[in-house]
Amino acid sequence: DEEKSFYEKVIAFIENNVKDTELSVEMISESLGCTTQEFYTRLKGITKKTPNEIIRAYRLSVVERLLVSTNLSVEDIIVRVGFGSRSSFFKLFMQEHGMTPKNYREQQKKMLLKSIW
């Protein structure tokens, strides 16, 4: 229960600060009242992922949701989720999905339409 609560606090902090391009491990650990090293150790024990991996994964999940549920431009989405660099965003997105955000949006919307019919 304590680990679950800790993880939920981490995610809530990331969610509330996702737009901030300066969002960092230090900011999160400070908000939770622990040192950066304690934070890394505790989070790694819960998720097996580093805090930066969790931040990136959360940001990507928001991107995926926005691509499918809105008509916002990719540029607007990049800003909303706090990616500081357009090129690093596209590189990360391509690594994760093997396609551009535009193609991902089109594919997901087609799949959604197929599931409705």
mmCIF file of C-alpha atoms in Angstrom:
data_model
loop_
_atom_site.group_PDB
_atom_site.id
_atom_site.type_symbol
_atom_site.label_atom_id
_atom_site.label_comp_id
_atom_site.label_asym_id
_atom_site.label_seq_id
_atom_site.Cartn_x
_atom_site.Cartn_y
_atom_site.Cartn_z
ATOM 1 C CA ASP A 1 0.000 0.000 0.000
ATOM 2 C CA GLU A 2 2.808 2.401 0.856
ATOM 3 C CA GLU A 3 4.555 1.680 -2.440
ATOM 4 C CA LYS A 4 1.315 2.135 -4.380
ATOM 5 C CA SER A 5 0.667 5.443 -2.642
ATOM 6 C CA PHE A 6 4.233 6.599 -3.355
ATOM 7 C CA TYR A 7 3.919 5.688 -7.040
ATOM 8 C CA GLU A 8 0.536 7.435 -7.301
ATOM 9 C CA LYS A 9 2.097 10.594 -5.839
ATOM 10 C CA VAL A 10 4.888 10.404 -8.422
ATOM 11 C CA ILE A 11 2.407 10.062 -11.283
ATOM 12 C CA ALA A 12 0.207 12.854 -9.897
ATOM 13 C CA PHE A 13 3.211 15.181 -9.724
ATOM 14 C CA ILE A 14 4.212 14.319 -13.287
ATOM 15 C CA GLU A 15 0.623 14.814 -14.468
ATOM 16 C CA ASN A 16 0.372 18.213 -12.788
ATOM 17 C CA ASN A 17 3.691 19.338 -14.257
ATOM 18 C CA VAL A 18 3.729 17.569 -17.628
ATOM 19 C CA LYS A 19 3.847 20.863 -19.571
ATOM 20 C CA ASP A 20 7.034 21.926 -17.791
ATOM 21 C CA THR A 21 10.019 21.251 -20.041
ATOM 22 C CA GLU A 22 12.185 21.552 -16.922
ATOM 23 C CA LEU A 23 10.375 18.726 -15.094
ATOM 24 C CA SER A 24 13.128 16.764 -13.408
ATOM 25 C CA VAL A 25 13.838 13.954 -11.011
ATOM 26 C CA GLU A 26 15.044 16.540 -8.522
ATOM 27 C CA MET A 27 11.716 18.398 -8.648
ATOM 28 C CA ILE A 28 9.760 15.213 -8.059
ATOM 29 C CA SER A 29 11.970 13.910 -5.255
ATOM 30 C CA GLU A 30 11.907 17.282 -3.516
ATOM 31 C CA SER A 31 8.109 17.404 -3.717
ATOM 32 C CA LEU A 32 7.993 13.983 -2.036
ATOM 33 C CA GLY A 33 10.449 14.968 0.670
ATOM 34 C CA CYS A 34 13.257 12.613 -0.207
ATOM 35 C CA THR A 35 16.724 12.874 -1.674
ATOM 36 C CA THR A 36 17.241 12.187 -5.344
ATOM 37 C CA GLN A 37 19.114 8.970 -4.506
ATOM 38 C CA GLU A 38 16.330 7.762 -2.179
ATOM 39 C CA PHE A 39 13.816 8.560 -4.889
ATOM 40 C CA TYR A 40 15.728 6.604 -7.560
ATOM 41 C CA THR A 41 16.151 3.618 -5.260
ATOM 42 C CA ARG A 42 12.547 3.544 -4.103
ATOM 43 C CA LEU A 43 11.072 4.011 -7.565
ATOM 44 C CA LYS A 44 13.407 1.467 -9.153
ATOM 45 C CA GLY A 45 12.282 -1.035 -6.516
ATOM 46 C CA ILE A 46 8.649 -0.466 -7.426
ATOM 47 C CA THR A 47 8.775 -0.181 -11.220
ATOM 48 C CA LYS A 48 12.188 -1.432 -12.370
ATOM 49 C CA LYS A 49 12.331 1.798 -14.406
ATOM 50 C CA THR A 50 14.256 4.991 -13.883
ATOM 51 C CA PRO A 51 12.355 8.174 -13.089
ATOM 52 C CA ASN A 52 13.273 9.624 -16.490
ATOM 53 C CA GLU A 53 11.842 6.545 -18.216
ATOM 54 C CA ILE A 54 8.617 6.999 -16.263
ATOM 55 C CA ILE A 55 8.420 10.689 -17.185
ATOM 56 C CA ARG A 56 8.985 9.890 -20.875
ATOM 57 C CA ALA A 57 6.455 7.053 -20.825
ATOM 58 C CA TYR A 58 3.864 9.271 -19.176
ATOM 59 C CA ARG A 59 4.456 12.049 -21.691
ATOM 60 C CA LEU A 60 4.157 9.607 -24.576
ATOM 61 C CA SER A 61 0.898 8.220 -23.191
ATOM 62 C CA VAL A 62 -0.523 11.754 -23.096
ATOM 63 C CA VAL A 63 0.664 12.320 -26.670
ATOM 64 C CA GLU A 64 -1.028 9.107 -27.802
ATOM 65 C CA ARG A 65 -4.282 10.107 -26.112
ATOM 66 C CA LEU A 66 -4.222 13.627 -27.579
ATOM 67 C CA LEU A 67 -3.431 12.376 -31.070
ATOM 68 C CA VAL A 68 -6.509 10.177 -31.051
ATOM 69 C CA SER A 69 -8.938 12.280 -29.039
ATOM 70 C CA THR A 70 -8.245 15.769 -30.405
ATOM 71 C CA ASN A 71 -7.458 17.537 -33.641
ATOM 72 C CA LEU A 72 -4.566 19.455 -32.105
ATOM 73 C CA SER A 73 -1.525 19.764 -34.309
ATOM 74 C CA VAL A 74 1.494 17.664 -33.435
ATOM 75 C CA GLU A 75 3.339 20.896 -32.620
ATOM 76 C CA ASP A 76 0.645 21.905 -30.111
ATOM 77 C CA ILE A 77 0.752 18.469 -28.545
ATOM 78 C CA ILE A 78 4.538 18.609 -28.191
ATOM 79 C CA VAL A 79 4.180 21.859 -26.247
ATOM 80 C CA ARG A 80 1.342 20.510 -24.073
ATOM 81 C CA VAL A 81 3.381 17.555 -22.923
ATOM 82 C CA GLY A 82 6.595 19.437 -22.251
ATOM 83 C CA PHE A 83 8.940 18.010 -24.834
ATOM 84 C CA GLY A 84 11.672 20.613 -25.068
ATOM 85 C CA SER A 85 12.968 19.465 -28.416
ATOM 86 C CA ARG A 86 10.894 18.651 -31.468
ATOM 87 C CA SER A 87 13.612 16.394 -32.871
ATOM 88 C CA SER A 88 14.000 14.382 -29.660
ATOM 89 C CA PHE A 89 10.223 13.987 -29.504
ATOM 90 C CA PHE A 90 10.036 12.628 -33.057
ATOM 91 C CA LYS A 91 12.985 10.310 -32.440
ATOM 92 C CA LEU A 92 11.409 8.942 -29.263
ATOM 93 C CA PHE A 93 7.977 8.580 -30.871
ATOM 94 C CA MET A 94 9.440 6.744 -33.869
ATOM 95 C CA GLN A 95 11.381 4.399 -31.565
ATOM 96 C CA GLU A 96 8.238 3.622 -29.614
ATOM 97 C CA HIS A 97 5.749 3.291 -32.482
ATOM 98 C CA GLY A 98 7.751 2.842 -35.665
ATOM 99 C CA MET A 99 5.808 5.636 -37.372
ATOM 100 C CA THR A 100 5.292 9.370 -37.263
ATOM 101 C CA PRO A 101 2.679 10.892 -34.938
ATOM 102 C CA LYS A 102 0.557 11.793 -37.970
ATOM 103 C CA ASN A 103 0.577 8.194 -39.219
ATOM 104 C CA TYR A 104 -0.143 6.958 -35.689
ATOM 105 C CA ARG A 105 -3.179 9.251 -35.479
ATOM 106 C CA GLU A 106 -4.489 8.032 -38.835
ATOM 107 C CA GLN A 107 -3.939 4.382 -37.951
ATOM 108 C CA GLN A 108 -5.615 4.678 -34.547
ATOM 109 C CA LYS A 109 -8.618 6.514 -35.971
ATOM 110 C CA LYS A 110 -9.023 3.846 -38.686
ATOM 111 C CA MET A 111 -8.859 1.107 -36.050
ATOM 112 C CA LEU A 112 -11.436 2.961 -33.975
ATOM 113 C CA LEU A 113 -13.784 3.246 -36.937
ATOM 114 C CA LYS A 114 -13.386 -0.456 -37.711
ATOM 115 C CA SER A 115 -14.237 -1.382 -34.141
ATOM 116 C CA ILE A 116 -17.402 0.709 -34.283
ATOM 117 C CA TRP A 117 -18.636 -0.950 -37.482
#
